[in-house]
XYZ file of C-alpha atoms in Angstrom:
296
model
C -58.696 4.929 49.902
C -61.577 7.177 51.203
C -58.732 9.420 52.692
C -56.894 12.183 49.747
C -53.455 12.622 49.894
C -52.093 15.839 50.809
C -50.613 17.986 47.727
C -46.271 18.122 48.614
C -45.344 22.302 48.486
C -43.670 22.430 45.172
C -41.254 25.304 45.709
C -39.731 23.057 48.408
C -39.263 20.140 46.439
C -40.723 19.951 43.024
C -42.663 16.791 43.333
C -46.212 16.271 44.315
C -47.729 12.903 45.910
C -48.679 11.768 42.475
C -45.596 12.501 41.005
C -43.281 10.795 43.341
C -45.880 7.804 43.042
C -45.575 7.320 39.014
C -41.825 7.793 39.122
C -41.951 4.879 42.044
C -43.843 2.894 39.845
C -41.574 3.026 37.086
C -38.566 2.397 38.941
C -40.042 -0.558 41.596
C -37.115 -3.132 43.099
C -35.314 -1.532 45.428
C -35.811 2.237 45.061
C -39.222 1.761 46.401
C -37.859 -0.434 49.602
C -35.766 2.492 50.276
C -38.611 4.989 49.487
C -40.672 3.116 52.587
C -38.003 3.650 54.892
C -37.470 7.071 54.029
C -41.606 8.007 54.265
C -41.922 6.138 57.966
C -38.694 7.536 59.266
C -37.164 10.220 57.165
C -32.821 11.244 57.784
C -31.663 13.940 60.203
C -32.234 17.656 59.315
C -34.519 16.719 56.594
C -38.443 16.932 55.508
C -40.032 13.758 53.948
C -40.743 15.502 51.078
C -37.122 16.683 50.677
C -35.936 12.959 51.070
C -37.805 11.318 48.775
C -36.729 14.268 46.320
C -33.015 13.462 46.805
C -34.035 9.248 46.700
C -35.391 9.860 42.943
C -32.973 11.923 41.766
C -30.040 9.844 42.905
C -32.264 7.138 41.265
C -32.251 8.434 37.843
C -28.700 9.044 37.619
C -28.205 5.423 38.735
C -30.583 4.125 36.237
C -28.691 5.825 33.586
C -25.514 5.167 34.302
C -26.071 1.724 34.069
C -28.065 1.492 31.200
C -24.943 1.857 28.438
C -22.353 -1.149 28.204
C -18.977 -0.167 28.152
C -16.529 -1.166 24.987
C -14.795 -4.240 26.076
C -18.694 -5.278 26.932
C -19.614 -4.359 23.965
C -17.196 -6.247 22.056
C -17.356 -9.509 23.428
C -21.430 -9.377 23.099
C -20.657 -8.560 19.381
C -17.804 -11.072 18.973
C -19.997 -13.934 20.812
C -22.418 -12.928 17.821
C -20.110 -13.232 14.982
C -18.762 -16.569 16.263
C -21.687 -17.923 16.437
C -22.545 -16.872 13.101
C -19.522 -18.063 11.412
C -19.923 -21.470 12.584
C -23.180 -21.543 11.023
C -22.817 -20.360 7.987
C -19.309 -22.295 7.542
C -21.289 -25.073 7.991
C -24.313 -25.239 5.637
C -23.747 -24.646 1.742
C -22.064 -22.735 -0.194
C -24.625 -20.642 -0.918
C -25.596 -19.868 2.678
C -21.731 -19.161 3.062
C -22.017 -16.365 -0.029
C -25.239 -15.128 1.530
C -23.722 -14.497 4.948
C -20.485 -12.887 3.666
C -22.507 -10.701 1.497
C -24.509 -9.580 4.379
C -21.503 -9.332 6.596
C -19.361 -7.197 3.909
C -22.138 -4.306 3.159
C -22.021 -4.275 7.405
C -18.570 -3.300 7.434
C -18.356 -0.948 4.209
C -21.556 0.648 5.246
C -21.996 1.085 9.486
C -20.402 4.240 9.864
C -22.750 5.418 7.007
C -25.979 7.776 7.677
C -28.521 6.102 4.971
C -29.500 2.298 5.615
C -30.112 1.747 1.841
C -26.902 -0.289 1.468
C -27.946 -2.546 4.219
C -31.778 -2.915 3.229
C -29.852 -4.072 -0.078
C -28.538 -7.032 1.722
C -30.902 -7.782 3.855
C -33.104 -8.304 0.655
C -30.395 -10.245 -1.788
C -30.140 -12.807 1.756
C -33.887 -13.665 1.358
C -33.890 -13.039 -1.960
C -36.204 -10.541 -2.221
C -35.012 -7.792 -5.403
C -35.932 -3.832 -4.786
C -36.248 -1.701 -7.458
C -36.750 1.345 -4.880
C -32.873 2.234 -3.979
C -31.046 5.632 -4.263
C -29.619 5.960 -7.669
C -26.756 8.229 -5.666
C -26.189 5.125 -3.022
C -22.725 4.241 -2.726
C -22.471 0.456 -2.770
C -19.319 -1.426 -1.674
C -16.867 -1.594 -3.858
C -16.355 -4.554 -6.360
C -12.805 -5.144 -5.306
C -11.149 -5.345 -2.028
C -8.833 -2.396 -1.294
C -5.376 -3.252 -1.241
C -2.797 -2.137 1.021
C -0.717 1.517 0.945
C -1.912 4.586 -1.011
C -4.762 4.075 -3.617
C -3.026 3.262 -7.327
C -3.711 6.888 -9.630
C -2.780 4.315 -13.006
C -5.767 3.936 -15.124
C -7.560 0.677 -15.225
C -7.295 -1.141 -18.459
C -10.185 -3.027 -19.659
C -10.326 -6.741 -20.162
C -10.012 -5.792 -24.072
C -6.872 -3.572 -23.434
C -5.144 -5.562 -21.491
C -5.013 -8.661 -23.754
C -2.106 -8.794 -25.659
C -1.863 -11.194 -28.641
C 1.870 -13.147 -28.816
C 5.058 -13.101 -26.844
C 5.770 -9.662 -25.672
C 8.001 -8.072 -23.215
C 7.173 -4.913 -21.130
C 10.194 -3.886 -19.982
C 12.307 -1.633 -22.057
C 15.902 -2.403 -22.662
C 18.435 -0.043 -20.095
C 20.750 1.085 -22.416
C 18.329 2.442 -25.362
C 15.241 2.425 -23.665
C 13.362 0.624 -26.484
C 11.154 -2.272 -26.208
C 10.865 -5.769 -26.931
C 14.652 -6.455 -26.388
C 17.078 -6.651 -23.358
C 20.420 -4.807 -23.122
C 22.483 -8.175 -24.143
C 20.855 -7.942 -27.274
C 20.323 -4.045 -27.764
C 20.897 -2.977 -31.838
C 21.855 0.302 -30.750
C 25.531 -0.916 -29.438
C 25.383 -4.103 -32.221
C 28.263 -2.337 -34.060
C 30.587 -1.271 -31.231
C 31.805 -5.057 -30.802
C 30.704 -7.257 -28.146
C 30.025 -5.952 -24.374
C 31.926 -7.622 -21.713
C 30.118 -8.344 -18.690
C 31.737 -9.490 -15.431
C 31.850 -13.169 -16.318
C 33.880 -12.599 -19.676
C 35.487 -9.509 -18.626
C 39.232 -10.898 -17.069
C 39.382 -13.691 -20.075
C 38.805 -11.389 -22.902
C 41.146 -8.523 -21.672
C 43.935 -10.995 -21.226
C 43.367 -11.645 -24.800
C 43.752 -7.992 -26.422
C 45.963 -8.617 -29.634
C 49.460 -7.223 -29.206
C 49.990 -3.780 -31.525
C 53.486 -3.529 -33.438
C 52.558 0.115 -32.611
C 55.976 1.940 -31.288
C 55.840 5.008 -28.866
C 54.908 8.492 -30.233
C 51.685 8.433 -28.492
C 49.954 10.431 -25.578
C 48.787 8.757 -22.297
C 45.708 9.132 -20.744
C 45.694 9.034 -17.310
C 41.247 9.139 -17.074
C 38.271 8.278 -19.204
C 36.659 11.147 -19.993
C 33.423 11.488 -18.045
C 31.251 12.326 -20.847
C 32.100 8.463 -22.397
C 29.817 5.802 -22.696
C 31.849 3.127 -23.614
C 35.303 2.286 -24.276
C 36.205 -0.042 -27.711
C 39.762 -1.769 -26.654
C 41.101 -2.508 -30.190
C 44.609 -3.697 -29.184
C 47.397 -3.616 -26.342
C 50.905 -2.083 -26.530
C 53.446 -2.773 -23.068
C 55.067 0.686 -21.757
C 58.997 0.326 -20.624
C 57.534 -1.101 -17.275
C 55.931 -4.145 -18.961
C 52.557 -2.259 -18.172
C 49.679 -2.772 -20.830
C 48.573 0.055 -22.654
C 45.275 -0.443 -24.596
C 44.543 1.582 -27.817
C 40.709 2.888 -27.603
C 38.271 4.573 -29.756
C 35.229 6.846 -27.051
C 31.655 5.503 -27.267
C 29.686 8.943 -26.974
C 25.757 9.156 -25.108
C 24.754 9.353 -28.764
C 26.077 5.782 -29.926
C 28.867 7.268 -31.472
C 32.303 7.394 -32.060
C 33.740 10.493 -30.385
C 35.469 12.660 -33.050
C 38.444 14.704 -33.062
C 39.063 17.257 -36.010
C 36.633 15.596 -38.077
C 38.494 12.336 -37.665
C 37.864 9.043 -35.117
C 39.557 10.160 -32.169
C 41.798 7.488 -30.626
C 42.877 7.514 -26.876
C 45.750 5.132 -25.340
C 44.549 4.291 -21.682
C 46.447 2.283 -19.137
C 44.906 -0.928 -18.486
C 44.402 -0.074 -14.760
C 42.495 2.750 -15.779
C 39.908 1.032 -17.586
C 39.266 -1.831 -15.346
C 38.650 0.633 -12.509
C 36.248 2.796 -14.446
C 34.259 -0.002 -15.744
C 34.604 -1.777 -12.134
C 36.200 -4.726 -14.275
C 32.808 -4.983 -16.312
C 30.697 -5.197 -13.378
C 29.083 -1.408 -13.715
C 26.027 -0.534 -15.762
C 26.809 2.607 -17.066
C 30.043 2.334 -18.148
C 30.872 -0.082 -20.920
C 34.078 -2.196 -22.730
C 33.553 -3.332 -25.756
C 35.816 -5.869 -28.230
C 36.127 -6.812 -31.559
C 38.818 -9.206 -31.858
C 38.573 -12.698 -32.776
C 40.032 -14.221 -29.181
C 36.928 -13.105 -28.139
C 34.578 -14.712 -29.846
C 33.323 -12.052 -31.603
């Protein structure tokens, strides 16, 4: 004790006796072991000073090396957490439960965020505790969970909106577009007859009422494409025993189609008109009866 240490040349190594002696200090265990061996008996082709130099340094960049966990490490210490937690809180009441999840929810809407306010917010509604002192411009989690896909741009209604008062239907009708009524019962194409769908299509066409009608009319081999609908209004057989229907046009308007200021009337093979409407199984293109066989 009586005798003082010699001061270590600092251009040489950049540590004097007293440093080298608090960084030993600090870092104990096994550095220091190593630090004996190195001051009684120091390595080939170096000074003791130089040794111990290279001992701490190597020391340090040990130290921090293993001072960060890494990820998989990190998540199982965090998952080992929030197992244990959940089998708490699932546990005790339901208001423990609500606590918990509150707590756990403003964690995972608010970790990535700069502030702590949101956190400090849940921290005090666990305990109970209210604070009046929050950041009017905090961003809280939001009320509702976000679904999956793209965020909706629709406008929420409110609760008064979206109340409706009687039996109502929100989809519009395919064939007029208005609402309140489906196609089967659309006014629009009321006075055309009655539509033939797919189930009624074969039975009513096989009962067309035969026409007394002789030849002297034209043939047309297509529906025009601009038609809407076709009203059969009778049959006629050609010399081949091939039925010929008579036909007034259905426009996109809901009207008849006119020719010189008069009802225009087409004569269309039956062949035709099943393949155009796809024997009432298309939703574009319509047949439409009157007669009584029918039941219209």
């Amino acid at each position: 004790p009586s005798i003082e240490e010699p001061e270590i040349d600092r251009f040489s190594t950049g540590l004097s006796a007293s440093d080298s002696r608090t960084i030993a200090q600090e870092l104990q265990g096994s550095f220091i072991t190593h630090l004996s061996h190195l001051s009684a008996v120091p390595p080939p082709g170096q000074t003791q000073a130089t040794a111990i130099s290279t001992v701490v340094l190597k020391s340090r960049i040990q130290s921090k090396k293993k001072s960060g966990l890494s990820g998989p490490q990190k998540f199982n210490k965090l998952n080992d957490i929030g197992r244990s937690i959940a089998n708490t809180a699932s546990q005790e009441s339901d208001e423990i439960y609500t606590k918990v999840l509150s707590v756990m929810n403003y964690i995972k809407a608010n970790m990535q965020r700069s502030g702590e306010e949101e956190l400090k917010e849940a921290a005090a509604e666990y305990v109970g505790v209210k604070r009046n002192n929050l950041h009017l411009d905090s961003v809280l989690a939001p009320a509702q969970r976000k679904s999956a896909g793209a965020t909706s741009t629709k406008r929420k209604k409110s609760s008064a909106e979206s109340n409706s008062f009687g039996k109502t239907s929100s989809k519009s009708c395919s064939i007029c577009r208005g609402m309140g009524h489906q196609k089967s019962a659309c006014p629009a194409i009321r006075r055309f007859g009655l539509r033939l769908t797919k189930a009624r299509y074969t039975e009513c066409m096989a009962t067309l009422p035969e026409l007394s009608e002789a030849g002297g009319f034209t043939l047309d081999p297509v529906v025009p494409t601009d038609t809407f609908g076709v009203q059969v209004r009778g049959q006629v057989n050609d010399s081949r025993g091939e039925p010929i229907c008579k036909c007034a046009l259905v426009t996109q308007q809901f009207d008849f189609k006119q020719l010189e200021n008069k009802e225009a009337i087409y004569w269309i093979s039956r062949a035709v008109i099943d393949k155009w409407s796809n024997s009432g199984s298309s939703s574009t293109k319509y047949v439409f009866v009157q007669h009584k066989g029918a039941g219209y």
